mmCIF file of C-alpha atoms in Angstrom:
data_model
loop_
_atom_site.group_PDB
_atom_site.id
_atom_site.type_symbol
_atom_site.label_atom_id
_atom_site.label_comp_id
_atom_site.label_asym_id
_atom_site.label_seq_id
_atom_site.Cartn_x
_atom_site.Cartn_y
_atom_site.Cartn_z
ATOM 1 C CA MET A 183 -6.087 10.553 -11.029
ATOM 2 C CA SER A 184 -7.255 10.844 -14.611
ATOM 3 C CA ARG A 185 -4.811 10.261 -17.469
ATOM 4 C CA LEU A 186 -6.397 13.383 -18.931
ATOM 5 C CA ALA A 187 -6.035 16.864 -17.512
ATOM 6 C CA ILE A 188 -9.317 18.181 -16.109
ATOM 7 C CA LYS A 189 -10.055 21.853 -15.517
ATOM 8 C CA ILE A 190 -13.096 22.903 -13.525
ATOM 9 C CA CYS A 191 -13.608 26.568 -14.377
ATOM 10 C CA GLY A 192 -15.638 29.380 -12.857
ATOM 11 C CA LEU A 193 -15.272 28.286 -9.253
ATOM 12 C CA SER A 194 -16.362 30.792 -6.625
ATOM 13 C CA THR A 195 -16.873 28.973 -3.311
ATOM 14 C CA PRO A 196 -14.669 26.956 -0.955
ATOM 15 C CA ASP A 197 -16.899 23.878 -1.134
ATOM 16 C CA THR A 198 -16.761 23.668 -4.919
ATOM 17 C CA VAL A 199 -12.996 24.197 -4.951
ATOM 18 C CA GLY A 200 -12.718 21.373 -2.437
ATOM 19 C CA ALA A 201 -14.973 19.171 -4.557
ATOM 20 C CA ALA A 202 -12.898 19.769 -7.676
ATOM 21 C CA VAL A 203 -9.712 18.854 -5.818
ATOM 22 C CA ARG A 204 -11.223 15.714 -4.273
ATOM 23 C CA ALA A 205 -12.604 14.642 -7.644
ATOM 24 C CA GLY A 206 -9.149 14.756 -9.203
ATOM 25 C CA ALA A 207 -9.156 17.988 -11.192
ATOM 26 C CA SER A 208 -5.666 18.945 -12.327
ATOM 27 C CA HIS A 209 -6.644 22.592 -12.885
ATOM 28 C CA ILE A 210 -9.131 24.956 -11.300
ATOM 29 C CA GLY A 211 -10.221 28.208 -12.926
ATOM 30 C CA PHE A 212 -11.348 31.547 -11.549
ATOM 31 C CA VAL A 213 -13.144 34.063 -13.768
ATOM 32 C CA HIS A 214 -12.092 37.667 -13.294
ATOM 33 C CA PHE A 215 -14.537 39.415 -15.626
ATOM 34 C CA ALA A 216 -17.206 41.685 -14.186
ATOM 35 C CA LYS A 217 -19.884 40.802 -16.746
ATOM 36 C CA SER A 218 -19.744 37.117 -15.887
ATOM 37 C CA PRO A 219 -21.997 35.492 -13.258
ATOM 38 C CA ARG A 220 -18.852 33.612 -12.211
ATOM 39 C CA HIS A 221 -16.802 36.755 -11.513
ATOM 40 C CA VAL A 222 -14.546 36.740 -8.475
ATOM 41 C CA ASP A 223 -12.262 39.571 -7.421
ATOM 42 C CA ALA A 224 -8.545 39.333 -6.737
ATOM 43 C CA ALA A 225 -8.975 38.827 -2.989
ATOM 44 C CA GLN A 226 -11.469 36.020 -3.538
ATOM 45 C CA ILE A 227 -9.150 34.341 -6.018
ATOM 46 C CA ALA A 228 -6.312 34.392 -3.492
ATOM 47 C CA ALA A 229 -8.522 32.920 -0.761
ATOM 48 C CA LEU A 230 -9.975 30.198 -2.985
ATOM 49 C CA ALA A 231 -6.638 29.256 -4.520
ATOM 50 C CA ALA A 232 -5.175 28.820 -1.041
ATOM 51 C CA ILE A 233 -7.567 25.914 -0.463
ATOM 52 C CA ALA A 234 -6.104 23.846 -3.292
ATOM 53 C CA PRO A 235 -2.846 21.912 -2.918
ATOM 54 C CA GLY A 236 0.239 22.874 -4.826
ATOM 55 C CA HIS A 237 -0.073 20.196 -7.490
ATOM 56 C CA VAL A 238 -3.365 21.708 -8.708
ATOM 57 C CA GLU A 239 -2.862 24.496 -11.246
ATOM 58 C CA LYS A 240 -4.755 27.731 -10.582
ATOM 59 C CA VAL A 241 -5.877 29.524 -13.746
ATOM 60 C CA GLY A 242 -7.170 33.097 -13.849
ATOM 61 C CA VAL A 243 -9.576 33.750 -16.724
ATOM 62 C CA VAL A 244 -9.509 37.303 -18.070
ATOM 63 C CA VAL A 245 -10.987 39.041 -21.109
ATOM 64 C CA ASP A 246 -8.944 41.669 -22.980
ATOM 65 C CA PRO A 247 -7.307 42.743 -19.705
ATOM 66 C CA THR A 248 -5.298 45.893 -19.168
ATOM 67 C CA ASP A 249 -1.905 45.582 -17.517
ATOM 68 C CA ASP A 250 -3.341 47.237 -14.386
ATOM 69 C CA GLN A 251 -6.042 44.564 -14.180
ATOM 70 C CA LEU A 252 -3.438 41.857 -14.576
ATOM 71 C CA VAL A 253 -1.279 43.378 -11.851
ATOM 72 C CA ASP A 254 -4.309 43.323 -9.551
ATOM 73 C CA VAL A 255 -5.259 39.726 -10.238
ATOM 74 C CA THR A 256 -1.705 38.342 -10.114
ATOM 75 C CA SER A 257 -0.232 40.408 -7.277
ATOM 76 C CA GLY A 258 -1.198 37.909 -4.585
ATOM 77 C CA GLY A 259 0.834 35.170 -6.244
ATOM 78 C CA ALA A 260 -2.106 32.757 -6.189
ATOM 79 C CA LEU A 261 -2.283 32.010 -9.902
ATOM 80 C CA THR A 262 -0.077 29.699 -11.913
ATOM 81 C CA ALA A 263 -1.582 30.563 -15.304
ATOM 82 C CA LEU A 264 -3.584 33.229 -17.113
ATOM 83 C CA GLN A 265 -6.275 32.279 -19.620
ATOM 84 C CA LEU A 266 -6.927 34.987 -22.197
ATOM 85 C CA HIS A 267 -10.527 34.720 -23.323
ATOM 86 C CA GLY A 268 -10.965 37.851 -25.419
ATOM 87 C CA LYS A 269 -9.553 39.097 -28.701
ATOM 88 C CA GLU A 270 -5.958 39.277 -27.530
ATOM 89 C CA SER A 271 -3.486 39.145 -30.435
ATOM 90 C CA PRO A 272 -0.470 36.831 -30.435
ATOM 91 C CA GLN A 273 1.698 39.891 -29.785
ATOM 92 C CA ARG A 274 -0.381 40.956 -26.787
ATOM 93 C CA ALA A 275 -0.415 37.411 -25.418
ATOM 94 C CA ALA A 276 3.361 37.144 -25.737
ATOM 95 C CA ALA A 277 3.820 40.485 -23.987
ATOM 96 C CA ILE A 278 1.627 39.354 -21.074
ATOM 97 C CA ARG A 279 3.569 36.115 -20.837
ATOM 98 C CA GLN A 280 6.887 37.942 -20.731
ATOM 99 C CA ARG A 281 5.841 40.598 -18.222
ATOM 100 C CA PHE A 282 3.981 38.431 -15.721
ATOM 101 C CA GLY A 283 6.055 35.256 -15.922
ATOM 102 C CA LEU A 284 3.065 32.926 -15.811
ATOM 103 C CA SER A 285 1.910 30.222 -18.163
ATOM 104 C CA VAL A 286 -0.476 31.834 -20.668
ATOM 105 C CA TRP A 287 -3.426 30.093 -22.293
ATOM 106 C CA LYS A 288 -5.378 31.470 -25.243
ATOM 107 C CA ALA A 289 -8.994 30.545 -25.791
ATOM 108 C CA ILE A 290 -9.751 30.077 -29.487
ATOM 109 C CA SER A 291 -13.364 30.607 -30.563
ATOM 110 C CA VAL A 292 -14.294 27.878 -33.033
ATOM 111 C CA LYS A 293 -17.062 27.599 -35.577
ATOM 112 C CA THR A 294 -15.227 26.323 -38.647
ATOM 113 C CA ARG A 295 -11.949 24.586 -39.448
ATOM 114 C CA ALA A 296 -10.548 27.967 -40.483
ATOM 115 C CA ASP A 297 -10.771 29.116 -36.863
ATOM 116 C CA ILE A 298 -8.631 26.179 -35.785
ATOM 117 C CA ASP A 299 -6.112 26.742 -38.570
ATOM 118 C CA ALA A 300 -5.814 30.422 -37.603
ATOM 119 C CA ALA A 301 -4.838 29.428 -34.062
ATOM 120 C CA THR A 302 -1.369 28.479 -35.298
ATOM 121 C CA ALA A 303 -0.559 32.213 -35.117
ATOM 122 C CA TYR A 304 -0.282 31.741 -31.342
ATOM 123 C CA VAL A 305 2.346 29.005 -31.517
ATOM 124 C CA GLY A 306 5.335 30.319 -29.588
ATOM 125 C CA ALA A 307 3.327 33.169 -28.058
ATOM 126 C CA VAL A 308 1.354 31.148 -25.507
ATOM 127 C CA ASP A 309 1.709 27.884 -23.608
ATOM 128 C CA LEU A 310 -1.660 26.269 -24.363
ATOM 129 C CA LEU A 311 -4.535 26.702 -26.804
ATOM 130 C CA LEU A 312 -8.074 26.115 -25.543
ATOM 131 C CA PHE A 313 -10.584 25.434 -28.311
ATOM 132 C CA ASP A 314 -14.005 26.739 -27.272
ATOM 133 C CA ALA A 315 -17.318 27.295 -29.043
ATOM 134 C CA LYS A 316 -17.751 30.647 -30.768
ATOM 135 C CA THR A 317 -20.501 32.622 -29.072
ATOM 136 C CA PRO A 318 -23.181 34.466 -31.074
ATOM 137 C CA ASP A 319 -22.390 37.955 -32.341
ATOM 138 C CA GLY A 320 -23.216 40.516 -29.686
ATOM 139 C CA ALA A 321 -23.180 38.010 -26.819
ATOM 140 C CA ALA A 322 -22.311 39.532 -23.445
ATOM 141 C CA LEU A 323 -19.947 36.682 -22.588
ATOM 142 C CA PRO A 324 -17.115 35.199 -24.673
ATOM 143 C CA GLY A 325 -17.661 31.741 -23.197
ATOM 144 C CA GLY A 326 -19.332 29.786 -20.420
ATOM 145 C CA MET A 327 -22.643 29.648 -22.269
ATOM 146 C CA GLY A 328 -22.926 25.896 -22.617
ATOM 147 C CA LEU A 329 -22.341 25.959 -26.370
ATOM 148 C CA ARG A 330 -20.393 23.319 -28.267
ATOM 149 C CA PHE A 331 -18.912 23.265 -31.729
ATOM 150 C CA ASP A 332 -18.419 20.404 -34.174
ATOM 151 C CA TRP A 333 -15.835 18.347 -32.331
ATOM 152 C CA THR A 334 -14.926 16.411 -35.462
ATOM 153 C CA LEU A 335 -13.076 19.561 -36.568
ATOM 154 C CA LEU A 336 -10.386 18.624 -34.034
ATOM 155 C CA ARG A 337 -10.055 15.005 -35.174
ATOM 156 C CA GLY A 338 -6.442 14.288 -36.034
ATOM 157 C CA LEU A 339 -5.316 17.751 -34.901
ATOM 158 C CA SER A 340 -1.577 18.212 -35.258
ATOM 159 C CA ILE A 341 -0.287 21.293 -33.509
ATOM 160 C CA PRO A 342 3.156 21.687 -31.896
ATOM 161 C CA MET A 343 1.952 22.728 -28.446
ATOM 162 C CA PRO A 344 -0.424 21.692 -25.648
ATOM 163 C CA TRP A 345 -4.133 22.204 -26.207
ATOM 164 C CA GLY A 346 -7.495 21.517 -24.648
ATOM 165 C CA LEU A 347 -11.215 21.343 -25.369
ATOM 166 C CA SER A 348 -13.933 23.512 -23.852
ATOM 167 C CA GLY A 349 -17.524 24.434 -24.583
ATOM 168 C CA GLY A 350 -20.760 22.553 -23.957
ATOM 169 C CA LEU A 351 -19.150 19.738 -21.991
ATOM 170 C CA SER A 352 -20.884 17.764 -19.247
ATOM 171 C CA ALA A 353 -20.709 14.376 -17.572
ATOM 172 C CA ASP A 354 -23.126 13.100 -20.220
ATOM 173 C CA ASN A 355 -20.941 13.886 -23.235
ATOM 174 C CA ALA A 356 -17.401 13.938 -21.853
ATOM 175 C CA ALA A 357 -16.606 10.434 -23.082
ATOM 176 C CA GLU A 358 -17.901 11.277 -26.556
ATOM 177 C CA ALA A 359 -15.793 14.440 -26.635
ATOM 178 C CA VAL A 360 -12.640 12.567 -25.692
ATOM 179 C CA ARG A 361 -13.348 9.775 -28.179
ATOM 180 C CA ILE A 362 -13.837 12.207 -31.071
ATOM 181 C CA THR A 363 -11.066 14.703 -30.324
ATOM 182 C CA ASP A 364 -8.515 12.796 -28.233
ATOM 183 C CA ALA A 365 -8.116 16.064 -26.321
ATOM 184 C CA PRO A 366 -5.417 15.909 -23.639
ATOM 185 C CA LEU A 367 -7.223 18.471 -21.475
ATOM 186 C CA ILE A 368 -10.962 18.844 -20.866
ATOM 187 C CA ASP A 369 -12.338 22.133 -19.493
ATOM 188 C CA VAL A 370 -15.859 22.505 -18.083
ATOM 189 C CA SER A 371 -17.804 25.391 -16.563
ATOM 190 C CA SER A 372 -21.553 25.677 -17.167
ATOM 191 C CA GLY A 373 -21.838 21.895 -17.564
ATOM 192 C CA VAL A 374 -21.272 21.448 -13.824
ATOM 193 C CA GLU A 375 -23.710 24.136 -12.702
ATOM 194 C CA SER A 376 -27.229 24.043 -11.250
ATOM 195 C CA ALA A 377 -27.758 27.663 -12.413
ATOM 196 C CA PRO A 378 -25.520 30.250 -14.129
ATOM 197 C CA GLY A 379 -22.562 30.809 -11.831
ATOM 198 C CA ILE A 380 -23.726 28.249 -9.251
ATOM 199 C CA LYS A 381 -21.502 25.183 -9.305
ATOM 200 C CA SER A 382 -22.885 21.821 -8.203
ATOM 201 C CA VAL A 383 -20.651 19.601 -6.082
ATOM 202 C CA ASP A 384 -22.458 16.509 -7.390
ATOM 203 C CA LYS A 385 -22.013 17.569 -11.025
ATOM 204 C CA ILE A 386 -18.328 18.317 -10.481
ATOM 205 C CA MET A 387 -17.819 14.855 -9.023
ATOM 206 C CA ALA A 388 -19.794 13.217 -11.834
ATOM 207 C CA PHE A 389 -17.878 15.070 -14.549
ATOM 208 C CA CYS A 390 -14.478 14.150 -13.185
ATOM 209 C CA LYS A 391 -15.590 10.533 -12.790
ATOM 210 C CA ALA A 392 -16.773 10.443 -16.409
ATOM 211 C CA VAL A 393 -13.492 11.891 -17.744
ATOM 212 C CA SER A 394 -11.393 9.626 -15.536
ATOM 213 C CA ALA A 395 -13.142 6.603 -17.015
ATOM 214 C CA CYS A 396 -12.069 7.549 -20.555
#
């Protein structure tokens, strides 16, 4: 088991869920966003989450969700956390956290240090901040595009809550990312794929091995 938390995100098949668990992932993520090539519906999430043991956290990734959408995706009781990956305000995030009783993560799009500083508005409203690369204006997806930001922006980060790093990670650069940022949680999606939305068992295993060696 890695000393670092590892989240394999965008899983959509039983074999890749099984690979993530065997490789030592502490978290697995399911994308519930129709525009994404990684989209899975509520029934699929429940079935896939059932494969993973109880000690593995199951995170549902949503983008500016309505309450009805959240009811749908959480009603099966499969998820242990919700990751908000849109433009949700601290107030909206806090309201979701209170209503649904799950751990709430907020993805923070980063391009400059100002983006990181602005994330402090979510302290007390969510349970974890996930620093991800800012996608280009007009992009169809808010993440999962294999982009990375300047990781040195996170060097020496002091924030009074759990946080993690996402965006452009792979087995090839995981050690560098950890060395630069000292991130306690590493989140990967496209970096363990053979094609958009198609996870590779071998790449999942290699990524977790690389992070575990840090």
